[in-house]
Short mmCIF file of N, CA and C and ligand atoms in Angstrom, two decimals:
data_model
loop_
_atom_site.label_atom_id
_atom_site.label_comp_id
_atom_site.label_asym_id
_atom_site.label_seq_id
_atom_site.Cartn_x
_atom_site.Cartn_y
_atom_site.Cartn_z
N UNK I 387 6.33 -3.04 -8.39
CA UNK I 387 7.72 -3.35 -8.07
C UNK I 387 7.73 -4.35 -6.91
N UNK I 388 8.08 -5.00 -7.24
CA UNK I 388 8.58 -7.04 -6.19
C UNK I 388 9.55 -6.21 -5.31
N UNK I 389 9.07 -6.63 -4.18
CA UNK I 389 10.31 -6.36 -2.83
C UNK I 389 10.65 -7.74 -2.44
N UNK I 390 11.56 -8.80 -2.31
CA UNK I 390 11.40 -9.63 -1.78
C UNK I 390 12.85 -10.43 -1.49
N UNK I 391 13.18 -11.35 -0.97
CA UNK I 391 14.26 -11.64 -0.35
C UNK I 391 15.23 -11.04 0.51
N UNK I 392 16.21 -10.32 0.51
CA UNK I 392 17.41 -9.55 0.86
C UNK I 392 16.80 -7.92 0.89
N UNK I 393 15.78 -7.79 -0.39
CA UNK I 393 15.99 -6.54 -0.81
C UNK I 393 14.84 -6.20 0.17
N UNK I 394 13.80 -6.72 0.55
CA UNK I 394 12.79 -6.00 2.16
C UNK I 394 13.69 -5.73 2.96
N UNK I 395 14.69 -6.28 3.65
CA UNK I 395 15.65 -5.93 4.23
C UNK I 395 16.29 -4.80 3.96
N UNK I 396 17.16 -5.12 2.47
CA UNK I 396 17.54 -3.55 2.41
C UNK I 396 16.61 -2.06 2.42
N UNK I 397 15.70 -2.76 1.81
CA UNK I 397 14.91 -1.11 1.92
C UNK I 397 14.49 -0.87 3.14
N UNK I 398 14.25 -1.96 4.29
CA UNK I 398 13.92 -1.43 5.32
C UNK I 398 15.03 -0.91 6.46
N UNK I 399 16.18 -1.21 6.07
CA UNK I 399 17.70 -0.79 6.64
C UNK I 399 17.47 0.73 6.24
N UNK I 400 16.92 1.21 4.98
CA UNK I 400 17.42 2.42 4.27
C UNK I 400 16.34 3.31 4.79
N UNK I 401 15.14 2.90 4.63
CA UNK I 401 13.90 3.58 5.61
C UNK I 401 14.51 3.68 6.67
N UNK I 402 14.98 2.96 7.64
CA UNK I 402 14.97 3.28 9.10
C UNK I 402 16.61 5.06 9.09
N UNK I 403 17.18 4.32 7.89
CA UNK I 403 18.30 5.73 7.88
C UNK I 403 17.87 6.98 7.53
N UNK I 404 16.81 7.20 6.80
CA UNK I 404 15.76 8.29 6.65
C UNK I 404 16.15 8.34 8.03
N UNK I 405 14.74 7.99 8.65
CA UNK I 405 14.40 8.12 9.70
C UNK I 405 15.29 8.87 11.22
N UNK I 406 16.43 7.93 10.92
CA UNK I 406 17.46 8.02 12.12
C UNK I 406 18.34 9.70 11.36
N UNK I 407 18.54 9.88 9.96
CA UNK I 407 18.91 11.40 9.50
C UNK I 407 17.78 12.56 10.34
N UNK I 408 16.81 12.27 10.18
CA UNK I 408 16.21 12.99 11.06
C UNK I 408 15.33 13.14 12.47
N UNK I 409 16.74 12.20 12.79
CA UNK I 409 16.16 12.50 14.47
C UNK I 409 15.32 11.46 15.16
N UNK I 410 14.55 10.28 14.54
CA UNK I 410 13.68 10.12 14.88
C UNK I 410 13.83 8.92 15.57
N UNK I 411 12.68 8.45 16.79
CA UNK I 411 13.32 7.80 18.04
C UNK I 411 13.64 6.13 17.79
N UNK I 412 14.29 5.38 18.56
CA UNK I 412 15.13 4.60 18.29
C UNK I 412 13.86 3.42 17.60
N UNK I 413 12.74 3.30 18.82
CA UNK I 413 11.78 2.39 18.08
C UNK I 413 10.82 2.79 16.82
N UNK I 414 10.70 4.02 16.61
CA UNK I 414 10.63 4.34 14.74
C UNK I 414 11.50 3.73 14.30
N UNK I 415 12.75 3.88 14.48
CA UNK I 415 13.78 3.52 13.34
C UNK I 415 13.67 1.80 13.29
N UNK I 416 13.37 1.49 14.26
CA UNK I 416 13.53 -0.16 14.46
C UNK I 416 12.20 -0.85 13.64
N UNK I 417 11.16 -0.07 14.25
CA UNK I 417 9.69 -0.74 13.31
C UNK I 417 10.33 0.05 11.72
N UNK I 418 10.37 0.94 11.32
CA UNK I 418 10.46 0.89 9.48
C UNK I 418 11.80 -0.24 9.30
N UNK I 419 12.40 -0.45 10.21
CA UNK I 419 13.56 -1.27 9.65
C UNK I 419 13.02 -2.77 9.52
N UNK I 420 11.92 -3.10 10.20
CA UNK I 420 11.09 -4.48 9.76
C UNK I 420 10.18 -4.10 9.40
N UNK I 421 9.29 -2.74 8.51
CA UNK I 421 8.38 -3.04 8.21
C UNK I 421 8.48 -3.89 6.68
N UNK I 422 9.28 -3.89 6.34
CA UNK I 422 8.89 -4.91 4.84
C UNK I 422 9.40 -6.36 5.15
N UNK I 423 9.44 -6.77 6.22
CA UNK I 423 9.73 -8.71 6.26
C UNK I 423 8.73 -8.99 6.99
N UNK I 424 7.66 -8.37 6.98
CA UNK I 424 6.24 -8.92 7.89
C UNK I 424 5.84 -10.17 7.19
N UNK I 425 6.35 -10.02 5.60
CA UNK I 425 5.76 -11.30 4.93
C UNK I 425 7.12 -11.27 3.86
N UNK I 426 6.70 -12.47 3.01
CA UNK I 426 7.61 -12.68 2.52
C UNK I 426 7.94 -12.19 1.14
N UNK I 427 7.06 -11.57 0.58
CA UNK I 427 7.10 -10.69 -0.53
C UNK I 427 6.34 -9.55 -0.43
N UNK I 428 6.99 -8.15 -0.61
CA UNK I 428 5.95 -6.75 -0.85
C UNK I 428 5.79 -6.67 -2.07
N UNK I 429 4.72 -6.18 -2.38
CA UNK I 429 4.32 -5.34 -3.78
C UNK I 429 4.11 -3.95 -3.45
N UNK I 430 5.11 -3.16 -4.13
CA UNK I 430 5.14 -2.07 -4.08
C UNK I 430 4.03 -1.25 -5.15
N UNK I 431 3.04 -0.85 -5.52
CA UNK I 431 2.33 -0.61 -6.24
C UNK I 431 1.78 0.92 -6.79
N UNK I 432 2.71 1.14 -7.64
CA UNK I 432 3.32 2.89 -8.41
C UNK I 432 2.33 3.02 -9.39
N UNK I 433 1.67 4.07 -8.98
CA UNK I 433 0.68 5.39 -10.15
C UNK I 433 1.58 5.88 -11.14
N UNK I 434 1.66 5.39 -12.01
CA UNK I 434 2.27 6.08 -12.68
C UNK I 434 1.96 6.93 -14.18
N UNK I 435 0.58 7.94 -13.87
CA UNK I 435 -0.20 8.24 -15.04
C UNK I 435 0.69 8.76 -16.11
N UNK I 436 0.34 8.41 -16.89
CA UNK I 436 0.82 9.60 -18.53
C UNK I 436 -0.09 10.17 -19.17
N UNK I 437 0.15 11.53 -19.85
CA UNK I 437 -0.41 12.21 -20.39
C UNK I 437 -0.85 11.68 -21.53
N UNK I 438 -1.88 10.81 -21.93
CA UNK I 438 -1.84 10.77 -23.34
C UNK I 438 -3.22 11.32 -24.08
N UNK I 439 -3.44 12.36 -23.32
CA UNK I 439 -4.41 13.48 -24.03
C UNK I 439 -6.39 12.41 -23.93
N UNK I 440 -6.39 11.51 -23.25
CA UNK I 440 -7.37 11.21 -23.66
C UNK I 440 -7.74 10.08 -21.66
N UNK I 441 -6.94 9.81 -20.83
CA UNK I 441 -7.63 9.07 -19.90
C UNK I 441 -7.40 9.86 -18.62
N UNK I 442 -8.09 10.20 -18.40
CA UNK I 442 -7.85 11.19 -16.99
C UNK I 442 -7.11 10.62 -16.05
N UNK I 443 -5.85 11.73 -15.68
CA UNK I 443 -5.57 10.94 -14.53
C UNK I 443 -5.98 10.80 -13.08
N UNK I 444 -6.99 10.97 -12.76
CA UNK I 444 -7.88 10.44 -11.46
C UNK I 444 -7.99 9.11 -11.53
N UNK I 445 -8.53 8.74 -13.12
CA UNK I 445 -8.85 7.14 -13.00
C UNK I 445 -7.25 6.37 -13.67
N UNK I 446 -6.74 6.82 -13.92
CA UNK I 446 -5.14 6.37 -13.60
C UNK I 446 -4.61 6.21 -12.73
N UNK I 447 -4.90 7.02 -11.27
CA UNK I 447 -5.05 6.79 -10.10
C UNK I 447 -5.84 6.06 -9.74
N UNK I 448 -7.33 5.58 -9.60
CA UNK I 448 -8.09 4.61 -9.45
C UNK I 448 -7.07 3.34 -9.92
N UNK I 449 -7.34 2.92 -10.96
CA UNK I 449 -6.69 2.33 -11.51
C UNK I 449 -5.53 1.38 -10.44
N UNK I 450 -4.80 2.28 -10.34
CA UNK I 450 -3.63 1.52 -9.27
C UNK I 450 -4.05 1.32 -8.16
N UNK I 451 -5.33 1.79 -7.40
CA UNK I 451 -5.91 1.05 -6.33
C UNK I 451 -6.30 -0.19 -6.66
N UNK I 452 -7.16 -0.50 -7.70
CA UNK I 452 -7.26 -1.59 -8.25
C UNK I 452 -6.41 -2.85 -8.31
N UNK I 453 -5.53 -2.18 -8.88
CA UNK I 453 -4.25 -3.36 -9.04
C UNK I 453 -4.16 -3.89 -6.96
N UNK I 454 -4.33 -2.79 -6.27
CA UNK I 454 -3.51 -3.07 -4.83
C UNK I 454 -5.29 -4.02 -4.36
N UNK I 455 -6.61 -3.72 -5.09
CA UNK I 455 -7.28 -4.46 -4.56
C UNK I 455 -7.31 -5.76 -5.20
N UNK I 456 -7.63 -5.89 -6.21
CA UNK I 456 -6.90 -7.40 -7.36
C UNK I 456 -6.15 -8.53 -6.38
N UNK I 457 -4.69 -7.64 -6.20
CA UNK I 457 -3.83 -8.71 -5.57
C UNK I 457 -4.53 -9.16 -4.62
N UNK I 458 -4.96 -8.24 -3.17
CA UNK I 458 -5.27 -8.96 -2.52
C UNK I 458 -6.96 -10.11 -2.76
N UNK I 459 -7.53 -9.77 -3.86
CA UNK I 459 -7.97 -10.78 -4.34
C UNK I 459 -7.79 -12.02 -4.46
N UNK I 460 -6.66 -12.00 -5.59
CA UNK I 460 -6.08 -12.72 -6.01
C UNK I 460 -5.13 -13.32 -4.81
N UNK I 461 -4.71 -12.66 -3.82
CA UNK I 461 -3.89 -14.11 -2.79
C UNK I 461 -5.22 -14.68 -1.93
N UNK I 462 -6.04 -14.42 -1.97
CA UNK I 462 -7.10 -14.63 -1.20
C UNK I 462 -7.75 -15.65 -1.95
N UNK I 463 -8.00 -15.71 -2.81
CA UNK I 463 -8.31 -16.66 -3.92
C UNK I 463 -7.33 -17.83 -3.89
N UNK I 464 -5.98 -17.76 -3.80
CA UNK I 464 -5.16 -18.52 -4.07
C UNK I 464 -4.67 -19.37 -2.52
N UNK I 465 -5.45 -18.79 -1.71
CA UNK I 465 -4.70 -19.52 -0.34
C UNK I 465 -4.03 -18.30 0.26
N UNK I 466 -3.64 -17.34 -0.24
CA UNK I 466 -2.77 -16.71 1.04
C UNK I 466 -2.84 -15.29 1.29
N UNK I 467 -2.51 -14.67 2.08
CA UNK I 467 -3.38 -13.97 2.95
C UNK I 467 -2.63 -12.24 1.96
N UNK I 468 -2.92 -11.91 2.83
CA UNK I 468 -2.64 -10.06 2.27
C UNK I 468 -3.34 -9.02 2.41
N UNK I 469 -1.83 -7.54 2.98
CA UNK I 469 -2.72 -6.43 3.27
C UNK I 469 -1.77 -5.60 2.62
N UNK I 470 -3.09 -4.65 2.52
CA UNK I 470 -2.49 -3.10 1.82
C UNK I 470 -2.28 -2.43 2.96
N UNK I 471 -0.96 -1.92 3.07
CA UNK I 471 -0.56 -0.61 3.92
C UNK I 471 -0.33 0.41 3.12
N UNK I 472 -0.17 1.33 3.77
CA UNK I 472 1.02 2.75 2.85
C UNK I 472 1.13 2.78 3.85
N UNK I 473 1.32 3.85 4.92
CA UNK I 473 2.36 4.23 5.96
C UNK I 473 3.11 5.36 5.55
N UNK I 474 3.93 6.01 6.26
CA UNK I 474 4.60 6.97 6.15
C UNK I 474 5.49 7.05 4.87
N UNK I 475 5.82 5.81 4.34
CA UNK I 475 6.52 5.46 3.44
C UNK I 475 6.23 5.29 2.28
N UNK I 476 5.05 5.78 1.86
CA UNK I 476 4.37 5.47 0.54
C UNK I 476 4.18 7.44 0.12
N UNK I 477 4.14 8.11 1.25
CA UNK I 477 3.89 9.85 0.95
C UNK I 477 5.30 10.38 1.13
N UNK I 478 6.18 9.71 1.77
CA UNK I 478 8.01 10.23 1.25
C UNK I 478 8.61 10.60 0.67
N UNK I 479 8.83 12.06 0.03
CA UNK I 479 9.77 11.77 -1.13
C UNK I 479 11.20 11.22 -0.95
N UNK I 480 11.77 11.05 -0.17
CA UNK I 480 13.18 9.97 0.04
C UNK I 480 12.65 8.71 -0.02
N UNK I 481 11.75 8.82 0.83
CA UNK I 481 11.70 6.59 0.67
C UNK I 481 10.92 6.29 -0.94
N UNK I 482 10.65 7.45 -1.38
CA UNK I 482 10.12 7.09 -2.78
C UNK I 482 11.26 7.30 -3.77
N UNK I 483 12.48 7.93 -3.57
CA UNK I 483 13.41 7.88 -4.36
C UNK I 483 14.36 6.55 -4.34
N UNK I 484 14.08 5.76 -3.14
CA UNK I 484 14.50 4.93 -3.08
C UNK I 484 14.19 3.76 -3.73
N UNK I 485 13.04 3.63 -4.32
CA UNK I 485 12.31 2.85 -5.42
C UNK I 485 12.35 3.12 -6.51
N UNK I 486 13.03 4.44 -6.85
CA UNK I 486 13.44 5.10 -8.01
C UNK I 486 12.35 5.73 -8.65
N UNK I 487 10.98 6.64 -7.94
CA UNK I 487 10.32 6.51 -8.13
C UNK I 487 10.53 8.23 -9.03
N UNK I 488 9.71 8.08 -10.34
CA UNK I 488 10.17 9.72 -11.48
C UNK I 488 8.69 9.88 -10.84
N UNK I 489 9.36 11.67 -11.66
CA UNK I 489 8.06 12.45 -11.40
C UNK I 489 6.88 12.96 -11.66
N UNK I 490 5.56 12.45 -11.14
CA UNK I 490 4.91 11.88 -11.30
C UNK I 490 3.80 11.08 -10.29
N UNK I 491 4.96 10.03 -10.39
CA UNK I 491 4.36 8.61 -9.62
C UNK I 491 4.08 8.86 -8.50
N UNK I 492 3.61 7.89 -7.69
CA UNK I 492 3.27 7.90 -6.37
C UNK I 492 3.08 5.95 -6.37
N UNK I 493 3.03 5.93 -4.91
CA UNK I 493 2.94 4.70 -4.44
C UNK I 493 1.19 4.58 -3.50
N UNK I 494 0.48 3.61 -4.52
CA UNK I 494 -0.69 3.29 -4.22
C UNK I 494 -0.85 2.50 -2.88
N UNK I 495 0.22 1.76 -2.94
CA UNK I 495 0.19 0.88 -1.40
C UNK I 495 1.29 -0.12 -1.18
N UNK I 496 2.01 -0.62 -0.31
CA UNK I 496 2.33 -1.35 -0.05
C UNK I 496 1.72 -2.66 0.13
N UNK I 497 1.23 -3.97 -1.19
CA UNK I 497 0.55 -5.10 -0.64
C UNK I 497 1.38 -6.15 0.04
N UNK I 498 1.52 -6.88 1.06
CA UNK I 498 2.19 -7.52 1.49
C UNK I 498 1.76 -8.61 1.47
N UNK I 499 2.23 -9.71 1.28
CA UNK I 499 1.72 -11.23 0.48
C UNK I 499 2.46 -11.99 1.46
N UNK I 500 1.55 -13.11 2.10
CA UNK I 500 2.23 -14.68 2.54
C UNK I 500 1.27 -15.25 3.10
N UNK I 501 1.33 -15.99 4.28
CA UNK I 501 0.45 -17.12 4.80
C UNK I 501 0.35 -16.59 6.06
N UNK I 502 -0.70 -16.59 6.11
CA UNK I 502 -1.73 -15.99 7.28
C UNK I 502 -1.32 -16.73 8.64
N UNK I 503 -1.05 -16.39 9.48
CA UNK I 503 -0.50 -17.07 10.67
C UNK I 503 -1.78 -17.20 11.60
N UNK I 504 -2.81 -16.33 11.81
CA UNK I 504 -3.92 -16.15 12.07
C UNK I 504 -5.08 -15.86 11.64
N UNK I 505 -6.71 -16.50 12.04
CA UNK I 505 -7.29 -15.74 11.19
C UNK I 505 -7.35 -14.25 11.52
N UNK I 506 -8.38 -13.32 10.24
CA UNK I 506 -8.32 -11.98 10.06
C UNK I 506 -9.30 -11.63 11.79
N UNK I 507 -9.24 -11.14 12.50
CA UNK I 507 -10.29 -11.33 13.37
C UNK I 507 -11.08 -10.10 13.03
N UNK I 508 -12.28 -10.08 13.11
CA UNK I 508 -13.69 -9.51 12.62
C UNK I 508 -13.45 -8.16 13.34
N UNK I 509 -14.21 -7.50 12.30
CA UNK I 509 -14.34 -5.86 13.13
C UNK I 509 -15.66 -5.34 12.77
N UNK I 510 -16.42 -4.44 13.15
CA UNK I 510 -17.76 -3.72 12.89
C UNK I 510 -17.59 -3.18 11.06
N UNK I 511 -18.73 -3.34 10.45
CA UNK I 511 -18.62 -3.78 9.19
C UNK I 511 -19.92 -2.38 9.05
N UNK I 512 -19.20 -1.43 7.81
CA UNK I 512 -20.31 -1.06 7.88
C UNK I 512 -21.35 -1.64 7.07
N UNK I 513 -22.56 -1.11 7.35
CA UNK I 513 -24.12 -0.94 7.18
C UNK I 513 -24.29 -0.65 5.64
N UNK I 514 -23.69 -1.31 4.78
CA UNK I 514 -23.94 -1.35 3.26
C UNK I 514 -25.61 -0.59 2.63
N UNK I 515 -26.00 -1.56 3.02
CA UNK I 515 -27.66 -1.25 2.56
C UNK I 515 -28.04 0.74 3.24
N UNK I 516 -27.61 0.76 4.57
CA UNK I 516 -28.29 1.97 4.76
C UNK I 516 -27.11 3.07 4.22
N UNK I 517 -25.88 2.97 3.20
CA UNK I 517 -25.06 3.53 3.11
C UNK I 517 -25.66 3.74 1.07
N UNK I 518 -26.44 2.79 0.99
CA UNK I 518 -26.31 3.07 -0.75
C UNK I 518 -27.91 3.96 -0.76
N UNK I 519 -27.60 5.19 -1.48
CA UNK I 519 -28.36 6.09 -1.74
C UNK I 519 -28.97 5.28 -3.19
N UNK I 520 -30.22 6.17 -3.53
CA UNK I 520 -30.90 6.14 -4.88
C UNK I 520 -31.12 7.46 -5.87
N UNK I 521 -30.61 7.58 -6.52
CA UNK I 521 -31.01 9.33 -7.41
C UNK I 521 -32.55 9.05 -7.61
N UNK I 522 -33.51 9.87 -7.20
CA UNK I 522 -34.51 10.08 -8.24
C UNK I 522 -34.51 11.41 -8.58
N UNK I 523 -35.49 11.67 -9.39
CA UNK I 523 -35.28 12.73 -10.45
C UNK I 523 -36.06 14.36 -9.78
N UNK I 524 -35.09 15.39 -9.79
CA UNK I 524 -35.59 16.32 -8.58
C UNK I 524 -37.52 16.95 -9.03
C1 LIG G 1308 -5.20 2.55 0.75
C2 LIG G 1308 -5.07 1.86 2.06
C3 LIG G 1308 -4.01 2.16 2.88
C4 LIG G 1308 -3.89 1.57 4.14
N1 LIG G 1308 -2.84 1.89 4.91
C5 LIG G 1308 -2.78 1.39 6.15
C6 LIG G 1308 -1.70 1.77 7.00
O1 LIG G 1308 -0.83 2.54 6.62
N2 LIG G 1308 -1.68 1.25 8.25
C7 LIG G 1308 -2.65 0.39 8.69
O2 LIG G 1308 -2.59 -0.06 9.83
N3 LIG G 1308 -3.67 -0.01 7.88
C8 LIG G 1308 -3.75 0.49 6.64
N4 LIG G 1308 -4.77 0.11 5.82
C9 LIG G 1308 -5.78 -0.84 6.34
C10 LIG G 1308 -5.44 -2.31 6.16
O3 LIG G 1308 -5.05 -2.63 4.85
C11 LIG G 1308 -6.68 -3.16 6.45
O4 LIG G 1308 -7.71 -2.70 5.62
C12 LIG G 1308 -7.05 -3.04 7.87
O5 LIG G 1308 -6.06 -3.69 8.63
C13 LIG G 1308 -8.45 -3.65 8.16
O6 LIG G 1308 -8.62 -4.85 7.53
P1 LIG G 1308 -10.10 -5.30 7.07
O7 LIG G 1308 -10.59 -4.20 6.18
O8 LIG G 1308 -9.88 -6.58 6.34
O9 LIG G 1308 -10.88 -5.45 8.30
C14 LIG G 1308 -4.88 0.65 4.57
C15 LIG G 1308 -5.93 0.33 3.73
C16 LIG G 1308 -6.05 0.92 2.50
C17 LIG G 1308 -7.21 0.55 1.62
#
């Protein structure tokens, strides 16, 4: 689901009213009320397994991580930048009804898409090689 123009705005007006229904302090309500115009389009990205007797839904779940790793592939590939969040707002059931989300679904991530204002700056990476095990046979 495309978040983009007016409507990051609105959903982030409607997140922050969650928020402010229950209590919560003025700069919560202010950060969910910009968290979707950080960039200029969200991808909202919904699990939405079905039963059809034959694909498990774990990897129906996989699956939609995929899609949230893809994109950011794919803007990365294309010139422009992108991150996966979830946040408080992806395990909600109000801010997930607000996406109209049936039951079921869940929200894999929030990808957020545009042009990188900075680069990514580097962080400690793990240790790949001493992290991949080998089966041998007991
Ligand atoms: C499933 C998933 C959910 C994430 N949710 C958040 C989040 O809610 N808040 C956050 O600050 N970073 C979150 N991140 C991390 C960022 O997307 C990103 O990985 C992090 O800023 C580090 O970037 P790097 O891995 O390119 O160094 C999440 C990552 C994944 C894979």
């Amino acid at each position: 689901m495309v978040l983009e123009g007016g409507a990051r705005e609105s959903f982030g007006a409607a997140l922050g009213q969650i928020l402010r229904a229950r209590g919560a302090a003025q700069a919560q309500i202010e950060e969910a009320e910009k968290s979707m115009t950080r960039a200029p389009v969200v991808v909202a990205v919904i699990s939405s397994p079905v039963d059809d007797g034959r694909t498990p839904a774990w990897e129906q779940a996989l699956s939609a991580g995929a899609v949230c790793y893809n994109l950011l592939l794919a803007a990365n590939a294309s010139g422009w930048a992108g991150v996966w969040l979830t946040e408080w707002m992806a395990y909600d059931a109000e801010a997930g009804a607000l996406l109209g989300l049936r039951s079921g679904e869940r929200i894999a991530g929030f990808v957020h898409l545009g042009t990188a204002r900075a680069p990514t700056p580097e962080r400690v990476r793990a240790a790949v090689p001493e992290r991949v095990t080998r089966w041998t046979a007991p």
